[in-house]
Amino acid sequence: MPVLATRLSTAAAAAFGSSYGELDPELRSATKPEFGHYQSNLALRLGNALGQPPRDVAARLVEALDLTDLCEPVKIAGPGFINLTLLPSTLAAAVNEPQTFTERHQRVVVDYSQPNVAKQMHVGHLRSTVIGDALCNVLQFVGYDVIRQNHVGDWGTQYGMMIEQLRSEDLDAETLDLQGLQLLYERSRKHFDADGAFADKSRARVVLLQSGDPETRAIWRRMVDVSLDDFEQVYALLDSQLTRDDVVGESAYNDDLPRIVDELSAAGLLTESDGALCAFLPGFTGRDGQPLPVIVRKSDGGFGYSATDLAAVRHRVATLHADRIVYVVDHRQALHFEQIFALAETAGWLPPTTTAAHVGFGTVLGPNGKPFKTRAGGTVKLTTLLNEAVARADSLLDGREGIDRQATAKAVGIGAVKYADLSSDRGNDYVFDLDRMVAMTGNTGPYLQYAHARLTRLLSKAGADPDQITELKEPTEERLALLLTGFAAVVEQVAETLQPHRLCTYLYDVATALSAFYEQCPVLTSEGETRASRIALCAATRKVLQDGLGLLGMQAPDAM
């Protein structure tokens, strides 16, 4: 609670001098009930700075500390920890007070999902989309102006290959759906690798594409439109917030790429190496100790994705006026983004006033602990996984009455997949296990959704509008209320650290505390002020679960 930290700082300044009041009290939730609600190690750090025994420092600090209106008598524990236990009335007031966030007046551009045109979205796109959506939701919630960017792969050699293959087979692009386009890509890839003359024609076709040849552009445009239509269906199934308006593909930066080269060359940042124009940045070397290049223009005169990413950085700063740029891309691209950010900073395109962060994530694994593949060894289509998750969730609803089964199965199945992805540290790999994901017990999405649905049913039965929490008599009530006061702080943490698993952990703690509350504290059978106060506590818990699940991109069904 901010007010407790402020009081501790004021006491430190009063007892030891104003400069010591600037130390962070580092107020943290106590790990055990006997330590109260919050614990601070401020006295230990003051003791180290003053050269005095920490317990003596703690005694002087407590003497100067005025918390009688907020806490039980303050206690000193161990070598000098200060333990604080809030008064029940303080806890109740904190839960009753709406949690708000200060308007940031800063713009964040979040780059995520990034599927490739002419290819079906697969399990590899799951994490970027789910993590990106959650981060955008959180950043918006705390007051940032968020711009979503879907950096679709829609440019480069593969489109020259595909268009040339289509022409060689005398196919009409208008007849191909996304599955047909993917098969066309696979045939063109084999043809390209086996036939040098075809490879030359494909490269020439890329030049025609980049220079705006009408026939080539029309075929390419058809490929893009078919792909985006399919992506929209996947996003709808996934309940993603991404729309076609958020798509800014690689092709959008094509006209800017020569200027990128010109400006880097003028600044003396490019070196010719085997016909390619490269930037060699200090501090980037390979295992052999040789400098690692950023290839901005290839030896054939074409541009790779480094040039495109540099153009994107410049656009997001100069045109979108980003104060913060976030890239949600798997961890294997960490070095690439380190180099891009470093080069953009050196070129002056990424000023000190704009931060850039690569939000890396691990791999989705199969039950065998290896990257998730089909039995034939191919990539697993994302729609296949999502539909199977919905089917598993639907089977859980057998015999349930009074629910929209189709909508509920979708909410639970998709929510289960999202929660499984978000609930572990994003840097880790995780195993895609549908049986575990859709379980109604344990740290799962359905468990949290059921907690919300159960509260909705209870509040409906209560038959009265929730009022204010006026009393907290039992330890389980206090534990639940204390957790609820921490919602805003956890969301702020996620916004700054870009680690959504922190919110998942918090919501699971709330749901677990709610279960303990149910066991110890009757709600509907209580009477008078106790009943009214517990109903209000349930309403506050329902709101936190609903808001938290929404931030994770999950629906919170009213019935399950």
Coordinates of C-alpha atoms in Angstrom, one line a residue:
M1 CA 0.0 0.0 0.0
P2 CA 1.5 3.4 -1.0
V3 CA 0.4 5.1 2.2
L4 CA 2.4 2.6 4.3
A5 CA 5.6 3.2 2.3
T6 CA 5.1 6.9 2.6
R7 CA 4.8 6.7 6.4
L8 CA 7.9 4.6 6.7
S9 CA 9.9 7.0 4.6
T10 CA 8.7 9.9 6.7
A11 CA 9.7 8.1 9.9
A12 CA 13.1 7.3 8.5
A13 CA 13.6 11.0 7.7
A14 CA 12.4 12.1 11.1
A15 CA 14.6 9.6 13.0
F16 CA 17.8 9.7 11.0
G17 CA 17.8 12.8 8.7
S18 CA 16.1 13.8 5.4
S19 CA 18.5 11.9 3.2
Y20 CA 17.5 8.6 4.7
G21 CA 13.9 9.3 3.9
E22 CA 14.8 8.8 0.3
L23 CA 15.5 5.1 0.7
D24 CA 12.9 2.7 -0.7
P25 CA 11.1 1.0 2.2
E26 CA 10.7 -2.1 0.0
L27 CA 7.4 -3.0 1.6
R28 CA 6.5 -6.5 0.6
S29 CA 3.6 -8.9 1.4
A30 CA 4.5 -11.1 4.3
T31 CA 5.2 -14.7 3.5
K32 CA 3.6 -16.1 6.6
P33 CA 0.6 -15.0 8.7
E34 CA 2.7 -14.6 11.8
F35 CA 4.7 -11.8 10.1
G36 CA 1.5 -9.8 9.6
H37 CA 0.4 -8.4 6.2
Y38 CA 3.5 -6.5 5.1
Q39 CA 7.1 -6.7 6.0
S40 CA 10.0 -4.1 5.5
N41 CA 13.7 -4.6 5.7
L42 CA 14.3 -0.8 5.8
A43 CA 15.9 -1.0 9.3
L44 CA 18.5 -3.5 8.1
R45 CA 19.5 -1.3 5.2
L46 CA 19.5 1.8 7.4
G47 CA 21.6 -0.1 10.0
N48 CA 24.2 -0.9 7.3
A49 CA 24.3 2.7 6.2
L50 CA 24.5 4.1 9.7
G51 CA 26.9 1.4 11.1
Q52 CA 24.4 0.6 13.9
P53 CA 22.6 -2.6 15.0
P54 CA 19.5 -3.1 12.8
R55 CA 17.3 -3.9 15.8
D56 CA 18.3 -0.6 17.5
V57 CA 17.6 1.2 14.2
A58 CA 14.2 -0.6 13.9
A59 CA 13.3 0.5 17.4
R60 CA 14.0 4.2 16.6
L61 CA 12.1 3.8 13.3
V62 CA 9.1 2.4 15.0
E63 CA 9.2 5.1 17.6
A64 CA 8.9 7.7 14.9
L65 CA 6.4 5.8 12.9
D66 CA 2.7 6.8 13.2
L67 CA 0.4 4.1 11.9
T68 CA -2.2 3.9 14.7
D69 CA -4.9 4.9 12.2
L70 CA -4.0 2.1 9.8
C71 CA -2.3 -0.8 11.6
E72 CA -2.2 -2.9 14.7
P73 CA 0.8 -2.2 16.9
V74 CA 4.0 -2.5 14.8
K75 CA 6.3 -5.5 15.6
I76 CA 10.0 -6.0 15.2
A77 CA 11.1 -9.5 14.2
G78 CA 14.4 -11.3 13.7
P79 CA 17.4 -9.1 13.0
G80 CA 15.3 -6.0 12.5
F81 CA 12.4 -6.7 10.1
I82 CA 9.4 -4.4 10.6
N83 CA 6.1 -6.3 10.5
L84 CA 2.8 -4.5 9.8
T85 CA -0.7 -5.8 10.2
L86 CA -3.5 -3.7 8.8
L87 CA -6.6 -3.0 10.9
P88 CA -9.7 -4.8 9.4
S89 CA -11.2 -1.4 8.8
T90 CA -8.2 -0.3 6.8
L91 CA -8.4 -3.5 4.7
A92 CA -12.1 -3.0 4.1
A93 CA -11.7 0.6 3.0
A94 CA -8.8 -0.3 0.7
V95 CA -11.0 -2.9 -1.1
N96 CA -14.0 -0.6 -1.3
E97 CA -11.9 2.2 -2.9
P98 CA -11.8 1.8 -6.7
Q99 CA -8.3 1.1 -8.0
T100 CA -7.3 3.6 -10.7
F101 CA -4.2 4.3 -12.8
T102 CA -2.6 7.6 -13.7
E103 CA -2.8 8.5 -17.4
R104 CA 0.7 7.9 -18.9
H105 CA 0.6 10.3 -21.9
Q106 CA 3.0 7.9 -23.6
R107 CA 2.6 5.8 -26.7
V108 CA 3.6 2.1 -26.9
V109 CA 3.8 0.3 -30.2
V110 CA 3.6 -3.4 -29.8
D111 CA 4.7 -5.7 -32.7
Y112 CA 3.3 -9.2 -32.5
S113 CA 1.7 -12.3 -34.2
Q114 CA 3.6 -11.8 -37.5
P115 CA 2.2 -14.7 -39.6
N116 CA 3.5 -15.2 -43.2
V117 CA 1.3 -14.6 -46.2
A118 CA 0.4 -17.8 -48.2
K119 CA 1.0 -20.0 -45.2
Q120 CA -1.5 -21.2 -42.7
M121 CA -1.0 -20.0 -39.1
H122 CA 0.5 -22.7 -37.0
V123 CA 1.3 -23.4 -33.4
G124 CA 4.4 -21.2 -33.7
H125 CA 2.2 -18.2 -34.0
L126 CA 0.2 -19.0 -30.9
R127 CA 2.6 -17.6 -28.3
S128 CA 3.3 -14.3 -30.0
T129 CA -0.4 -13.6 -30.5
V130 CA -1.5 -14.6 -27.0
I131 CA 1.4 -12.8 -25.2
G132 CA 1.1 -9.7 -27.5
D133 CA -2.7 -9.4 -26.9
A134 CA -2.3 -9.7 -23.1
L135 CA 0.5 -7.1 -23.0
C136 CA -1.5 -4.7 -25.1
N137 CA -4.5 -5.1 -22.8
V138 CA -2.4 -4.5 -19.7
L139 CA -0.6 -1.5 -21.2
Q140 CA -3.9 0.1 -22.2
F141 CA -5.5 -0.7 -18.9
V142 CA -2.8 1.3 -17.0
G143 CA -3.1 4.3 -19.2
Y144 CA -0.7 3.9 -22.2
D145 CA -1.8 4.8 -25.7
V146 CA -1.2 1.5 -27.4
I147 CA -0.8 0.9 -31.1
R148 CA -0.9 -2.8 -32.3
Q149 CA 1.3 -3.7 -35.2
N150 CA 1.0 -7.1 -37.1
H151 CA 4.3 -7.2 -39.0
V152 CA 3.0 -9.8 -41.6
G153 CA 5.6 -11.5 -43.8
D154 CA 4.4 -10.5 -47.2
W155 CA 7.5 -9.6 -49.2
G156 CA 10.7 -11.2 -50.5
T157 CA 12.0 -14.1 -52.6
Q158 CA 9.2 -16.6 -51.8
Y159 CA 6.6 -14.5 -53.6
G160 CA 8.8 -14.3 -56.8
M161 CA 9.0 -18.1 -56.6
M162 CA 5.3 -18.6 -56.1
I163 CA 4.2 -16.2 -58.8
E164 CA 6.6 -17.8 -61.3
Q165 CA 5.4 -21.3 -60.3
L166 CA 1.8 -20.2 -60.7
R167 CA 2.6 -18.9 -64.2
S168 CA 4.5 -22.0 -65.2
E169 CA 1.5 -24.2 -64.2
D170 CA -0.9 -21.8 -65.9
L171 CA -3.0 -21.4 -62.7
D172 CA -5.4 -18.6 -62.0
A173 CA -4.6 -17.0 -58.6
E174 CA -8.3 -16.2 -58.1
T175 CA -9.0 -19.9 -57.7
L176 CA -6.6 -20.5 -54.9
D177 CA -7.5 -20.5 -51.2
L178 CA -4.8 -20.4 -48.4
Q179 CA -4.4 -24.2 -48.5
G180 CA -3.8 -24.0 -52.3
L181 CA -1.3 -21.2 -51.8
Q182 CA 0.6 -23.2 -49.2
L183 CA 0.9 -26.2 -51.5
L184 CA 1.9 -23.8 -54.3
Y185 CA 4.7 -22.5 -52.1
E186 CA 5.9 -26.0 -51.3
R187 CA 6.1 -26.9 -55.1
S188 CA 7.8 -23.6 -55.9
R189 CA 10.4 -24.2 -53.1
K190 CA 11.3 -27.6 -54.6
H191 CA 11.4 -26.2 -58.1
F192 CA 13.6 -23.3 -57.0
D193 CA 16.1 -25.5 -55.2
A194 CA 16.3 -28.0 -58.2
D195 CA 16.2 -25.7 -61.2
G196 CA 18.7 -22.9 -61.6
A197 CA 16.9 -21.4 -64.6
F198 CA 13.7 -21.3 -62.5
A199 CA 15.6 -19.7 -59.6
D200 CA 16.8 -17.0 -61.9
K201 CA 13.3 -16.3 -63.2
S202 CA 12.0 -16.2 -59.6
R203 CA 14.6 -13.6 -58.6
A204 CA 13.7 -11.5 -61.7
R205 CA 10.1 -11.8 -60.7
V206 CA 11.0 -10.4 -57.3
V207 CA 12.5 -7.3 -59.0
L208 CA 9.2 -6.9 -61.0
L209 CA 7.3 -7.2 -57.7
Q210 CA 9.4 -4.6 -56.0
S211 CA 9.3 -2.2 -59.0
G212 CA 5.5 -2.3 -59.2
D213 CA 4.9 -4.4 -62.3
P214 CA 1.0 -4.4 -62.6
E215 CA 0.5 -8.1 -63.4
T216 CA 3.0 -9.2 -60.7
R217 CA 1.5 -6.9 -58.1
A218 CA -2.1 -8.1 -58.9
I219 CA -1.2 -11.7 -58.3
W220 CA 0.7 -10.8 -55.1
R221 CA -2.2 -8.7 -53.9
R222 CA -4.6 -11.7 -54.3
M223 CA -2.2 -13.9 -52.2
V224 CA -2.2 -11.3 -49.5
D225 CA -5.9 -10.8 -49.4
V226 CA -6.6 -14.5 -49.3
S227 CA -4.1 -14.9 -46.4
L228 CA -5.5 -11.9 -44.4
D229 CA -9.0 -13.3 -44.7
D230 CA -7.9 -16.6 -43.3
F231 CA -5.9 -14.9 -40.5
E232 CA -8.9 -12.9 -39.5
Q233 CA -10.9 -16.1 -39.0
V234 CA -8.1 -17.5 -36.8
Y235 CA -8.0 -14.3 -34.7
A236 CA -11.7 -14.5 -34.3
L237 CA -11.5 -18.1 -33.0
L238 CA -8.6 -17.0 -30.7
D239 CA -10.6 -14.0 -29.5
S240 CA -7.6 -11.8 -30.4
Q241 CA -7.9 -8.1 -30.6
L242 CA -5.9 -7.9 -33.8
T243 CA -7.7 -6.6 -36.9
R244 CA -6.8 -6.0 -40.5
D245 CA -6.2 -2.4 -39.7
D246 CA -3.3 -3.5 -37.5
V247 CA -1.5 -5.2 -40.4
V248 CA 1.6 -3.3 -41.5
G249 CA 3.5 -5.9 -43.4
E250 CA 7.1 -6.0 -44.6
S251 CA 5.9 -4.6 -48.0
A252 CA 4.9 -1.3 -46.3
Y253 CA 8.5 -0.4 -45.9
N254 CA 9.7 -1.3 -49.4
D255 CA 10.0 2.3 -50.7
D256 CA 12.0 3.3 -47.6
L257 CA 14.7 0.7 -47.9
P258 CA 17.0 2.5 -50.4
R259 CA 16.9 5.5 -48.0
I260 CA 17.9 3.3 -45.1
V261 CA 21.0 2.3 -47.1
D262 CA 21.7 5.8 -48.2
E263 CA 21.5 7.3 -44.7
L264 CA 23.6 4.5 -43.1
S265 CA 26.2 4.9 -45.9
A266 CA 26.3 8.7 -45.5
A267 CA 26.9 8.2 -41.7
G268 CA 29.8 5.8 -42.5
L269 CA 28.1 2.9 -40.8
L270 CA 28.1 0.4 -43.8
T271 CA 31.0 -1.7 -45.1
E272 CA 31.0 -3.7 -48.3
S273 CA 31.6 -7.4 -47.6
D274 CA 31.5 -10.0 -50.4
G275 CA 29.3 -7.6 -52.4
A276 CA 26.8 -7.0 -49.5
L277 CA 26.5 -3.8 -47.5
C278 CA 26.9 -4.6 -43.8
A279 CA 27.1 -2.8 -40.5
F280 CA 29.8 -4.2 -38.1
L281 CA 28.9 -3.0 -34.6
P282 CA 31.3 -3.1 -31.6
G283 CA 30.6 -5.8 -29.1
F284 CA 28.9 -8.3 -31.6
T285 CA 31.2 -11.2 -32.4
G286 CA 30.6 -14.8 -33.2
R287 CA 32.0 -17.9 -31.4
D288 CA 35.1 -17.6 -33.6
G289 CA 35.7 -14.1 -32.4
Q290 CA 34.9 -12.6 -35.8
P291 CA 32.6 -9.6 -36.1
L292 CA 29.0 -10.4 -36.7
P293 CA 27.5 -8.3 -39.5
V294 CA 24.0 -6.8 -39.9
I295 CA 23.4 -7.4 -43.6
V296 CA 21.4 -4.3 -44.7
R297 CA 21.6 -4.9 -48.5
K298 CA 22.4 -8.3 -50.0
S299 CA 25.0 -8.9 -52.6
D300 CA 22.3 -9.3 -55.3
G301 CA 21.0 -5.8 -54.5
G302 CA 18.0 -7.1 -52.5
F303 CA 17.1 -6.2 -49.0
G304 CA 16.8 -8.6 -46.1
Y305 CA 14.6 -8.4 -43.0
S306 CA 17.3 -6.4 -41.2
A307 CA 16.7 -3.4 -43.5
T308 CA 12.9 -3.9 -43.1
D309 CA 13.2 -3.9 -39.3
L310 CA 15.4 -0.8 -39.3
A311 CA 12.8 1.0 -41.5
A312 CA 10.1 -0.2 -39.1
V313 CA 11.9 1.3 -36.1
R314 CA 12.4 4.6 -37.8
H315 CA 8.7 4.7 -38.9
R316 CA 7.5 3.9 -35.4
V317 CA 9.6 6.6 -33.8
A318 CA 9.3 9.3 -36.5
T319 CA 5.7 8.8 -37.7
L320 CA 3.9 6.9 -35.0
H321 CA 5.8 8.9 -32.3
A322 CA 6.4 5.9 -30.1
D323 CA 7.8 6.4 -26.6
R324 CA 8.2 2.7 -26.2
I325 CA 8.4 -0.1 -28.8
V326 CA 7.8 -3.8 -27.8
Y327 CA 8.6 -6.7 -30.1
V328 CA 6.9 -10.0 -29.2
V329 CA 9.1 -12.5 -31.1
D330 CA 10.5 -15.9 -30.1
H331 CA 13.8 -15.9 -28.1
R332 CA 15.8 -17.2 -31.0
Q333 CA 15.7 -13.7 -32.5
A334 CA 17.3 -12.1 -29.4
L335 CA 20.7 -11.4 -31.1
H336 CA 19.0 -10.0 -34.2
F337 CA 17.0 -7.4 -32.2
E338 CA 20.0 -6.5 -30.1
Q339 CA 21.9 -5.6 -33.3
I340 CA 18.9 -3.8 -34.8
F341 CA 18.4 -1.7 -31.7
A342 CA 22.1 -0.9 -31.5
L343 CA 22.3 0.1 -35.1
A344 CA 19.1 2.2 -34.9
E345 CA 20.5 4.0 -31.9
T346 CA 23.8 4.7 -33.6
A347 CA 22.0 6.0 -36.7
G348 CA 19.9 8.3 -34.5
W349 CA 16.6 6.6 -35.4
L350 CA 16.1 5.3 -31.9
P351 CA 16.6 8.2 -29.6
P352 CA 17.2 7.9 -25.8
T353 CA 13.7 9.1 -25.2
T354 CA 12.3 5.9 -26.9
T355 CA 12.9 2.5 -25.4
A356 CA 12.8 -0.7 -27.4
A357 CA 12.4 -4.1 -25.9
H358 CA 12.4 -7.6 -27.3
V359 CA 9.9 -9.8 -25.5
G360 CA 11.2 -13.2 -26.2
F361 CA 9.4 -16.5 -25.5
G362 CA 10.2 -20.2 -25.5
T363 CA 8.9 -23.0 -27.7
V364 CA 5.7 -24.9 -27.6
L365 CA 6.6 -28.6 -27.0
G366 CA 4.8 -31.8 -27.6
P367 CA 4.3 -34.5 -25.0
N368 CA 7.7 -36.0 -26.1
G369 CA 9.4 -32.7 -24.9
K370 CA 10.4 -31.8 -28.5
P371 CA 9.0 -28.9 -30.6
F372 CA 5.3 -29.6 -31.3
K373 CA 4.8 -31.4 -34.7
T374 CA 2.2 -33.5 -36.4
R375 CA 2.7 -37.3 -36.5
A376 CA 4.1 -36.8 -40.0
G377 CA 6.6 -34.3 -38.6
G378 CA 4.9 -31.2 -40.1
T379 CA 3.8 -28.1 -38.3
V380 CA 0.5 -28.2 -36.4
K381 CA -2.2 -25.8 -37.7
L382 CA -3.3 -23.4 -35.1
T383 CA -7.0 -23.9 -35.9
T384 CA -6.6 -27.7 -35.4
L385 CA -5.3 -27.1 -31.9
L386 CA -7.9 -24.5 -31.0
N387 CA -10.8 -26.5 -32.3
E388 CA -9.6 -29.5 -30.3
A389 CA -9.4 -27.4 -27.2
V390 CA -13.0 -26.2 -27.6
A391 CA -14.1 -29.9 -28.2
R392 CA -12.4 -30.9 -24.9
A393 CA -14.0 -28.1 -23.1
D394 CA -17.4 -29.0 -24.5
S395 CA -17.1 -32.5 -23.1
L396 CA -16.7 -31.1 -19.7
L397 CA -20.1 -29.5 -19.9
D398 CA -22.1 -32.7 -20.3
G399 CA -25.1 -32.6 -18.1
R400 CA -24.8 -28.8 -17.3
E401 CA -28.0 -26.9 -17.6
G402 CA -28.8 -23.3 -18.0
I403 CA -25.8 -22.4 -20.1
D404 CA -25.1 -21.5 -23.7
R405 CA -23.0 -24.6 -24.3
Q406 CA -21.4 -23.6 -27.6
A407 CA -20.3 -20.2 -26.3
T408 CA -19.2 -21.5 -23.0
A409 CA -17.2 -24.3 -24.6
K410 CA -15.4 -21.8 -26.8
A411 CA -14.7 -19.5 -23.9
V412 CA -13.4 -22.3 -21.7
G413 CA -11.4 -24.1 -24.4
I414 CA -9.7 -20.9 -25.8
G415 CA -9.2 -19.6 -22.3
A416 CA -7.5 -22.8 -21.3
V417 CA -5.0 -22.6 -24.1
K418 CA -4.3 -18.9 -23.4
Y419 CA -3.8 -19.4 -19.7
A420 CA -1.5 -22.3 -20.2
D421 CA 0.6 -20.2 -22.4
L422 CA 0.7 -17.2 -20.2
S423 CA 0.9 -18.8 -16.7
S424 CA 4.5 -19.8 -16.9
D425 CA 7.5 -17.5 -17.4
R426 CA 7.3 -16.6 -21.1
G427 CA 11.0 -17.3 -21.5
N428 CA 10.5 -21.0 -20.8
D429 CA 9.3 -23.7 -23.2
Y430 CA 6.1 -25.4 -22.2
V431 CA 4.3 -28.6 -23.1
F432 CA 1.0 -28.4 -25.0
D433 CA -1.1 -30.8 -22.9
L434 CA -4.8 -30.3 -23.5
D435 CA -5.9 -32.7 -20.7
R436 CA -4.0 -30.6 -18.2
M437 CA -5.1 -27.3 -19.8
V438 CA -8.8 -27.9 -19.5
A439 CA -8.7 -29.4 -16.0
M440 CA -11.1 -27.7 -13.6
T441 CA -8.7 -28.0 -10.7
G442 CA -5.2 -26.7 -10.2
N443 CA -3.6 -23.6 -11.7
T444 CA -5.6 -23.6 -15.0
G445 CA -7.8 -21.2 -16.9
P446 CA -11.0 -23.2 -16.3
Y447 CA -10.4 -23.2 -12.6
L448 CA -10.3 -19.4 -12.6
Q449 CA -13.3 -19.1 -14.9
Y450 CA -15.3 -21.4 -12.7
A451 CA -14.4 -19.3 -9.6
H452 CA -15.9 -16.3 -11.5
A453 CA -19.0 -18.3 -12.5
R454 CA -19.5 -19.5 -9.0
L455 CA -19.4 -16.0 -7.6
T456 CA -21.8 -14.8 -10.3
R457 CA -24.3 -17.5 -9.2
L458 CA -23.8 -16.7 -5.5
L459 CA -24.4 -13.0 -6.1
S460 CA -27.5 -13.8 -8.2
K461 CA -28.9 -15.9 -5.3
A462 CA -28.1 -13.1 -2.8
G463 CA -30.9 -11.0 -4.3
A464 CA -29.4 -7.7 -3.2
D465 CA -27.1 -5.2 -4.7
P466 CA -23.6 -5.4 -3.1
D467 CA -22.8 -2.5 -0.8
Q468 CA -19.6 -1.7 1.0
I469 CA -17.4 -4.1 3.0
T470 CA -17.9 -3.1 6.6
E471 CA -16.3 -5.9 8.6
L472 CA -13.7 -8.6 8.2
K473 CA -13.9 -11.0 11.1
E474 CA -12.2 -14.1 10.0
P475 CA -8.5 -14.7 8.9
T476 CA -9.7 -16.1 5.5
E477 CA -11.7 -12.9 4.9
E478 CA -8.7 -10.8 5.7
R479 CA -6.5 -12.9 3.4
L480 CA -8.9 -12.5 0.5
A481 CA -9.3 -8.8 1.1
L482 CA -5.6 -8.2 1.3
L483 CA -5.0 -10.0 -2.0
L484 CA -7.7 -7.8 -3.6
T485 CA -5.9 -4.6 -2.6
G486 CA -2.8 -5.8 -4.6
F487 CA -4.5 -6.0 -8.0
A488 CA -3.4 -2.6 -9.3
A489 CA 0.2 -3.1 -8.1
V490 CA 0.4 -6.5 -10.0
V491 CA -1.0 -5.0 -13.2
E492 CA 1.5 -2.1 -12.9
Q493 CA 4.3 -4.8 -12.5
V494 CA 3.2 -6.6 -15.7
A495 CA 3.0 -3.3 -17.6
E496 CA 6.6 -2.5 -16.7
T497 CA 8.2 -6.0 -16.7
L498 CA 6.1 -7.3 -19.7
Q499 CA 5.7 -10.6 -17.8
P500 CA 2.1 -11.7 -17.9
H501 CA 2.7 -14.8 -15.8
R502 CA 2.8 -12.5 -12.7
L503 CA -0.9 -11.7 -13.3
C504 CA -1.7 -15.4 -13.7
T505 CA 0.0 -16.2 -10.4
Y506 CA -1.9 -13.4 -8.6
L507 CA -5.3 -14.5 -10.0
Y508 CA -4.7 -18.1 -9.0
D509 CA -3.8 -16.9 -5.5
V510 CA -7.1 -14.9 -5.4
A511 CA -9.1 -18.0 -6.5
T512 CA -7.3 -20.2 -3.9
A513 CA -8.0 -17.7 -1.2
L514 CA -11.6 -17.5 -2.3
S515 CA -12.0 -21.2 -1.9
A516 CA -10.6 -21.0 1.6
F517 CA -13.1 -18.2 2.3
Y518 CA -16.0 -20.3 1.1
E519 CA -15.0 -23.1 3.5
Q520 CA -14.7 -20.9 6.6
C521 CA -17.2 -18.0 6.0
P522 CA -20.9 -18.7 5.1
V523 CA -22.2 -16.0 2.9
L524 CA -25.9 -16.5 2.1
T525 CA -26.7 -18.1 5.5
S526 CA -25.0 -15.3 7.4
E527 CA -27.2 -12.5 8.8
G528 CA -27.3 -8.7 9.0
E529 CA -24.1 -6.7 8.5
T530 CA -21.9 -9.8 8.2
R531 CA -24.0 -11.1 5.3
A532 CA -24.0 -7.7 3.5
S533 CA -20.3 -7.3 4.0
R534 CA -19.4 -10.8 2.7
I535 CA -21.6 -10.3 -0.3
A536 CA -19.7 -7.1 -1.0
L537 CA -16.4 -8.9 -0.6
C538 CA -17.6 -11.6 -3.1
A539 CA -18.6 -8.8 -5.5
A540 CA -15.2 -7.2 -5.2
T541 CA -13.5 -10.6 -5.8
R542 CA -15.7 -11.2 -8.9
K543 CA -14.6 -7.9 -10.4
V544 CA -10.9 -8.6 -9.9
L545 CA -11.3 -12.0 -11.5
Q546 CA -13.3 -10.6 -14.4
D547 CA -10.9 -7.7 -15.0
G548 CA -7.8 -10.0 -14.6
L549 CA -9.1 -12.6 -17.0
G550 CA -10.1 -9.9 -19.5
L551 CA -6.5 -8.5 -19.4
L552 CA -5.2 -12.0 -20.2
G553 CA -7.5 -12.0 -23.2
M554 CA -9.9 -14.6 -21.6
Q555 CA -13.6 -14.5 -21.3
A556 CA -15.2 -14.8 -17.8
P557 CA -18.4 -16.9 -18.3
D558 CA -21.3 -16.2 -15.9
A559 CA -22.2 -19.9 -15.8
M560 CA -20.2 -23.1 -16.3

